[in-house]
Amino acid sequence: MKRRIYLLLAALLLCPVSAVSQMHPDQGYTDLKKGTIFLYERSDKGDFLLRFERIKNGLHEFQAHLVDGDKSTYERTIFRNSRGQTVRIEWPNGKQVRYEPHDCRYVVGECSYVFYDRKGVPGEYRSSGSWSGATYRQVTEILRGAKYAPFSDVRFKFDKNGLEVSRSVRQGKTRGKIKLKRFLPPE
């Protein structure tokens, strides 16, 4: 198993970013194949990889793993609709968060949703989304209820092929960046 993880991580480091996208803002997940892996660098927690597992009950299931050298540790499972909007996140301890109907990602204009935190407490949120060239910006505020994030400002940047290559996040007083390092298509 260690050898397999080592080979996978070595391939990730040597494989260039491809034009095949995790989420193309115009096409959704149309080109995504089972086993596709994306390696990201996160400014606050180091590297992580995201692997597309399958479509289950109409949702795209991704497993997220923290990466430390040649080791990876399962962190959580993310469920998204065909437009790339998050519907649910589950952790190995059974905890989960939900968005109803979804997290409003890639919606232009105003969009509202209910977010259920890990204790199941609902909070009502309103987002405002807009495109400027190859950048999508989503500003979200809490209306009432559970306070997962009192305010967030997220900017997604895409390359000319529609591949999300970076994300900057400001959530309350916290700031962070996520950058795509490598893409590994399934064999």
Short mmCIF file of the C-alpha atoms (twelve columns), coordinates in Angstrom:
data_MODEL
# 
_entry.id   MODEL 
# 
loop_
_atom_site.group_PDB 
_atom_site.id 
_atom_site.type_symbol 
_atom_site.label_atom_id 
_atom_site.label_alt_id 
_atom_site.label_comp_id 
_atom_site.label_asym_id 
_atom_site.label_seq_id 
_atom_site.Cartn_x 
_atom_site.Cartn_y 
_atom_site.Cartn_z 
_atom_site.pdbx_PDB_model_num 
ATOM 1   C CA . MET A 1   0.000   0.000  0.000   1 
ATOM 2   C CA . LYS A 2   2.825   2.428  0.868   1 
ATOM 3   C CA . ARG A 3   4.462   1.701  -2.494  1 
ATOM 4   C CA . ARG A 4   1.176   2.429  -4.294  1 
ATOM 5   C CA . ILE A 5   0.730   5.767  -2.488  1 
ATOM 6   C CA . TYR A 6   4.378   6.647  -3.194  1 
ATOM 7   C CA . LEU A 7   3.976   5.893  -6.920  1 
ATOM 8   C CA . LEU A 8   0.741   7.864  -7.045  1 
ATOM 9   C CA . LEU A 9   2.301   10.895 -5.382  1 
ATOM 10  C CA . ALA A 10  5.395   10.653 -7.590  1 
ATOM 11  C CA . ALA A 11  3.169   10.619 -10.675 1 
ATOM 12  C CA . LEU A 12  1.257   13.627 -9.351  1 
ATOM 13  C CA . LEU A 13  4.451   15.599 -8.951  1 
ATOM 14  C CA . LEU A 14  5.654   14.766 -12.453 1 
ATOM 15  C CA . CYS A 15  2.364   15.121 -14.350 1 
ATOM 16  C CA . PRO A 16  1.593   18.564 -15.790 1 
ATOM 17  C CA . VAL A 17  -1.791  20.237 -15.301 1 
ATOM 18  C CA . SER A 18  -4.113  19.106 -18.077 1 
ATOM 19  C CA . ALA A 19  -6.853  20.898 -19.949 1 
ATOM 20  C CA . VAL A 20  -9.337  18.375 -18.543 1 
ATOM 21  C CA . SER A 21  -11.111 20.157 -15.761 1 
ATOM 22  C CA . GLN A 22  -12.348 19.310 -12.305 1 
ATOM 23  C CA . MET A 23  -15.248 21.675 -12.854 1 
ATOM 24  C CA . HIS A 24  -15.653 23.646 -16.027 1 
ATOM 25  C CA . PRO A 25  -17.907 26.614 -15.215 1 
ATOM 26  C CA . ASP A 26  -19.763 26.273 -18.524 1 
ATOM 27  C CA . GLN A 27  -19.917 22.483 -18.794 1 
ATOM 28  C CA . GLY A 28  -20.060 21.138 -15.247 1 
ATOM 29  C CA . TYR A 29  -18.414 17.758 -14.751 1 
ATOM 30  C CA . THR A 30  -18.918 16.521 -18.328 1 
ATOM 31  C CA . ASP A 31  -15.261 15.510 -18.845 1 
ATOM 32  C CA . LEU A 32  -14.584 14.110 -15.373 1 
ATOM 33  C CA . LYS A 33  -13.639 10.434 -15.224 1 
ATOM 34  C CA . LYS A 34  -13.695 8.091  -12.235 1 
ATOM 35  C CA . GLY A 35  -10.291 8.046  -10.519 1 
ATOM 36  C CA . THR A 36  -9.296  11.561 -11.617 1 
ATOM 37  C CA . ILE A 37  -6.960  13.086 -9.020  1 
ATOM 38  C CA . PHE A 38  -6.084  16.706 -8.334  1 
ATOM 39  C CA . LEU A 39  -3.206  17.732 -6.073  1 
ATOM 40  C CA . TYR A 40  -3.635  21.091 -4.343  1 
ATOM 41  C CA . GLU A 41  -1.431  23.279 -2.210  1 
ATOM 42  C CA . ARG A 42  -3.341  24.894 0.655   1 
ATOM 43  C CA . SER A 43  -1.742  27.928 2.306   1 
ATOM 44  C CA . ASP A 44  -2.904  27.034 5.808   1 
ATOM 45  C CA . LYS A 45  -2.721  23.216 5.980   1 
ATOM 46  C CA . GLY A 46  -0.282  21.987 3.343   1 
ATOM 47  C CA . ASP A 47  -1.066  19.775 0.349   1 
ATOM 48  C CA . PHE A 48  -4.179  17.724 -0.216  1 
ATOM 49  C CA . LEU A 49  -5.504  15.612 -3.032  1 
ATOM 50  C CA . LEU A 50  -9.035  15.300 -4.276  1 
ATOM 51  C CA . ARG A 51  -10.062 12.093 -6.073  1 
ATOM 52  C CA . PHE A 52  -13.301 11.640 -8.010  1 
ATOM 53  C CA . GLU A 53  -14.797 8.323  -6.861  1 
ATOM 54  C CA . ARG A 54  -18.206 7.933  -8.496  1 
ATOM 55  C CA . ILE A 55  -21.669 9.302  -9.085  1 
ATOM 56  C CA . LYS A 56  -24.018 8.166  -6.314  1 
ATOM 57  C CA . ASN A 57  -27.680 9.175  -6.099  1 
ATOM 58  C CA . GLY A 58  -27.046 11.849 -8.735  1 
ATOM 59  C CA . LEU A 59  -24.140 13.437 -6.818  1 
ATOM 60  C CA . HIS A 60  -20.432 13.420 -7.695  1 
ATOM 61  C CA . GLU A 61  -18.469 11.919 -4.826  1 
ATOM 62  C CA . PHE A 62  -14.929 13.146 -4.129  1 
ATOM 63  C CA . GLN A 63  -12.536 11.905 -1.446  1 
ATOM 64  C CA . ALA A 64  -10.162 14.455 0.056   1 
ATOM 65  C CA . HIS A 65  -6.830  13.304 1.528   1 
ATOM 66  C CA . LEU A 66  -4.183  15.305 3.373   1 
ATOM 67  C CA . VAL A 67  -0.728  14.725 1.869   1 
ATOM 68  C CA . ASP A 68  2.502   14.673 3.851   1 
ATOM 69  C CA . GLY A 69  5.498   13.560 1.816   1 
ATOM 70  C CA . ASP A 70  4.682   10.089 0.472   1 
ATOM 71  C CA . LYS A 71  1.789   9.537  2.901   1 
ATOM 72  C CA . SER A 72  -1.835  10.477 2.460   1 
ATOM 73  C CA . THR A 73  -4.561  10.472 5.112   1 
ATOM 74  C CA . TYR A 74  -8.270  10.391 4.324   1 
ATOM 75  C CA . GLU A 75  -9.893  13.615 5.549   1 
ATOM 76  C CA . ARG A 76  -13.481 13.784 4.223   1 
ATOM 77  C CA . THR A 77  -15.887 13.035 1.375   1 
ATOM 78  C CA . ILE A 78  -17.448 15.871 -0.615  1 
ATOM 79  C CA . PHE A 79  -20.694 15.457 -2.569  1 
ATOM 80  C CA . ARG A 80  -21.404 17.907 -5.407  1 
ATOM 81  C CA . ASN A 81  -24.125 18.230 -8.005  1 
ATOM 82  C CA . SER A 82  -23.364 18.158 -11.741 1 
ATOM 83  C CA . ARG A 83  -22.694 21.936 -11.738 1 
ATOM 84  C CA . GLY A 84  -19.936 21.642 -9.098  1 
ATOM 85  C CA . GLN A 85  -22.016 22.989 -6.221  1 
ATOM 86  C CA . THR A 86  -21.440 21.347 -2.840  1 
ATOM 87  C CA . VAL A 87  -24.464 19.615 -1.322  1 
ATOM 88  C CA . ARG A 88  -22.878 17.685 1.568   1 
ATOM 89  C CA . ILE A 89  -19.524 16.973 3.258   1 
ATOM 90  C CA . GLU A 90  -18.958 13.884 5.459   1 
ATOM 91  C CA . TRP A 91  -16.083 13.080 7.846   1 
ATOM 92  C CA . PRO A 92  -14.942 9.599  8.943   1 
ATOM 93  C CA . ASN A 93  -16.335 10.186 12.459  1 
ATOM 94  C CA . GLY A 94  -19.858 10.342 11.014  1 
ATOM 95  C CA . LYS A 95  -20.195 14.121 11.259  1 
ATOM 96  C CA . GLN A 96  -21.512 15.965 8.241   1 
ATOM 97  C CA . VAL A 97  -22.554 19.392 7.012   1 
ATOM 98  C CA . ARG A 98  -25.271 20.009 4.410   1 
ATOM 99  C CA . TYR A 99  -26.274 22.795 2.056   1 
ATOM 100 C CA . GLU A 100 -29.884 23.051 0.840   1 
ATOM 101 C CA . PRO A 101 -30.247 23.212 -2.047  1 
ATOM 102 C CA . HIS A 102 -26.442 23.746 -2.521  1 
ATOM 103 C CA . ASP A 103 -23.670 26.237 -1.664  1 
ATOM 104 C CA . CYS A 104 -24.612 28.637 -4.533  1 
ATOM 105 C CA . ARG A 105 -21.181 28.316 -6.178  1 
ATOM 106 C CA . TYR A 106 -21.096 29.638 -9.781  1 
ATOM 107 C CA . VAL A 107 -24.532 31.259 -9.480  1 
ATOM 108 C CA . VAL A 108 -24.607 34.774 -10.946 1 
ATOM 109 C CA . GLY A 109 -26.602 37.240 -8.858  1 
ATOM 110 C CA . GLU A 110 -28.221 36.516 -5.506  1 
ATOM 111 C CA . CYS A 111 -28.720 32.987 -4.223  1 
ATOM 112 C CA . SER A 112 -29.871 31.794 -0.808  1 
ATOM 113 C CA . TYR A 113 -29.329 28.484 0.947   1 
ATOM 114 C CA . VAL A 114 -29.624 26.805 4.324   1 
ATOM 115 C CA . PHE A 115 -26.425 25.425 5.829   1 
ATOM 116 C CA . TYR A 116 -26.651 22.685 8.481   1 
ATOM 117 C CA . ASP A 117 -23.539 22.588 10.682  1 
ATOM 118 C CA . ARG A 118 -21.966 19.431 12.190  1 
ATOM 119 C CA . LYS A 119 -24.574 19.453 14.961  1 
ATOM 120 C CA . GLY A 120 -27.425 19.755 12.460  1 
ATOM 121 C CA . VAL A 121 -28.169 23.365 13.425  1 
ATOM 122 C CA . PRO A 122 -29.473 25.324 10.409  1 
ATOM 123 C CA . GLY A 123 -28.271 28.746 9.325   1 
ATOM 124 C CA . GLU A 124 -29.648 30.855 6.493   1 
ATOM 125 C CA . TYR A 125 -27.134 32.394 4.092   1 
ATOM 126 C CA . ARG A 126 -27.286 34.692 1.077   1 
ATOM 127 C CA . SER A 127 -24.615 34.773 -1.619  1 
ATOM 128 C CA . SER A 128 -23.953 37.163 -4.424  1 
ATOM 129 C CA . GLY A 129 -21.913 35.822 -7.334  1 
ATOM 130 C CA . SER A 130 -20.357 37.466 -10.371 1 
ATOM 131 C CA . TRP A 131 -17.887 36.779 -13.183 1 
ATOM 132 C CA . SER A 132 -15.068 39.077 -14.252 1 
ATOM 133 C CA . GLY A 133 -13.146 37.509 -17.115 1 
ATOM 134 C CA . ALA A 134 -11.874 34.127 -15.886 1 
ATOM 135 C CA . THR A 135 -12.586 34.864 -12.205 1 
ATOM 136 C CA . TYR A 136 -15.759 34.003 -10.309 1 
ATOM 137 C CA . ARG A 137 -16.333 35.855 -7.029  1 
ATOM 138 C CA . GLN A 138 -18.839 34.791 -4.392  1 
ATOM 139 C CA . VAL A 139 -19.583 36.924 -1.346  1 
ATOM 140 C CA . THR A 140 -21.699 35.216 1.320   1 
ATOM 141 C CA . GLU A 141 -23.306 36.591 4.469   1 
ATOM 142 C CA . ILE A 142 -25.295 34.955 7.242   1 
ATOM 143 C CA . LEU A 143 -28.923 35.990 7.567   1 
ATOM 144 C CA . ARG A 144 -29.846 34.082 10.724  1 
ATOM 145 C CA . GLY A 145 -29.214 30.867 12.623  1 
ATOM 146 C CA . ALA A 146 -26.019 28.828 12.999  1 
ATOM 147 C CA . LYS A 147 -22.883 30.842 12.324  1 
ATOM 148 C CA . TYR A 148 -20.554 28.624 10.339  1 
ATOM 149 C CA . ALA A 149 -19.061 31.664 8.629   1 
ATOM 150 C CA . PRO A 150 -20.406 35.117 9.421   1 
ATOM 151 C CA . PHE A 151 -19.033 36.392 6.117   1 
ATOM 152 C CA . SER A 152 -16.958 34.943 3.309   1 
ATOM 153 C CA . ASP A 153 -15.446 36.231 0.083   1 
ATOM 154 C CA . VAL A 154 -14.161 33.548 -2.303  1 
ATOM 155 C CA . ARG A 155 -12.506 34.076 -5.700  1 
ATOM 156 C CA . PHE A 156 -12.106 31.173 -8.111  1 
ATOM 157 C CA . LYS A 157 -9.663  31.635 -11.015 1 
ATOM 158 C CA . PHE A 158 -9.856  29.528 -14.166 1 
ATOM 159 C CA . ASP A 159 -7.392  29.016 -17.011 1 
ATOM 160 C CA . LYS A 160 -8.346  29.409 -20.696 1 
ATOM 161 C CA . ASN A 161 -9.623  25.793 -20.782 1 
ATOM 162 C CA . GLY A 162 -11.983 26.249 -17.833 1 
ATOM 163 C CA . LEU A 163 -9.766  24.478 -15.278 1 
ATOM 164 C CA . GLU A 164 -9.965  25.982 -11.790 1 
ATOM 165 C CA . VAL A 165 -6.330  26.802 -11.001 1 
ATOM 166 C CA . SER A 166 -6.607  28.796 -7.771  1 
ATOM 167 C CA . ARG A 167 -8.965  29.944 -5.074  1 
ATOM 168 C CA . SER A 168 -8.571  32.685 -2.497  1 
ATOM 169 C CA . VAL A 169 -10.793 32.641 0.573   1 
ATOM 170 C CA . ARG A 170 -11.534 35.238 3.208   1 
ATOM 171 C CA . GLN A 171 -13.790 33.838 5.901   1 
ATOM 172 C CA . GLY A 172 -14.356 36.193 8.799   1 
ATOM 173 C CA . LYS A 173 -10.830 37.270 9.768   1 
ATOM 174 C CA . THR A 174 -9.185  34.182 8.257   1 
ATOM 175 C CA . ARG A 175 -7.551  34.269 4.821   1 
ATOM 176 C CA . GLY A 176 -6.295  31.381 2.746   1 
ATOM 177 C CA . LYS A 177 -5.331  30.268 -0.747  1 
ATOM 178 C CA . ILE A 178 -5.644  27.018 -2.616  1 
ATOM 179 C CA . LYS A 179 -3.574  26.395 -5.742  1 
ATOM 180 C CA . LEU A 180 -3.789  23.470 -8.161  1 
ATOM 181 C CA . LYS A 181 -0.330  21.875 -8.430  1 
ATOM 182 C CA . ARG A 182 -0.918  18.768 -10.521 1 
ATOM 183 C CA . PHE A 183 -3.588  16.794 -12.331 1 
ATOM 184 C CA . LEU A 184 -3.543  13.019 -12.731 1 
ATOM 185 C CA . PRO A 185 -6.098  11.402 -15.069 1 
ATOM 186 C CA . PRO A 186 -7.114  7.798  -14.455 1 
ATOM 187 C CA . GLU A 187 -5.193  5.097  -16.308 1 
# 
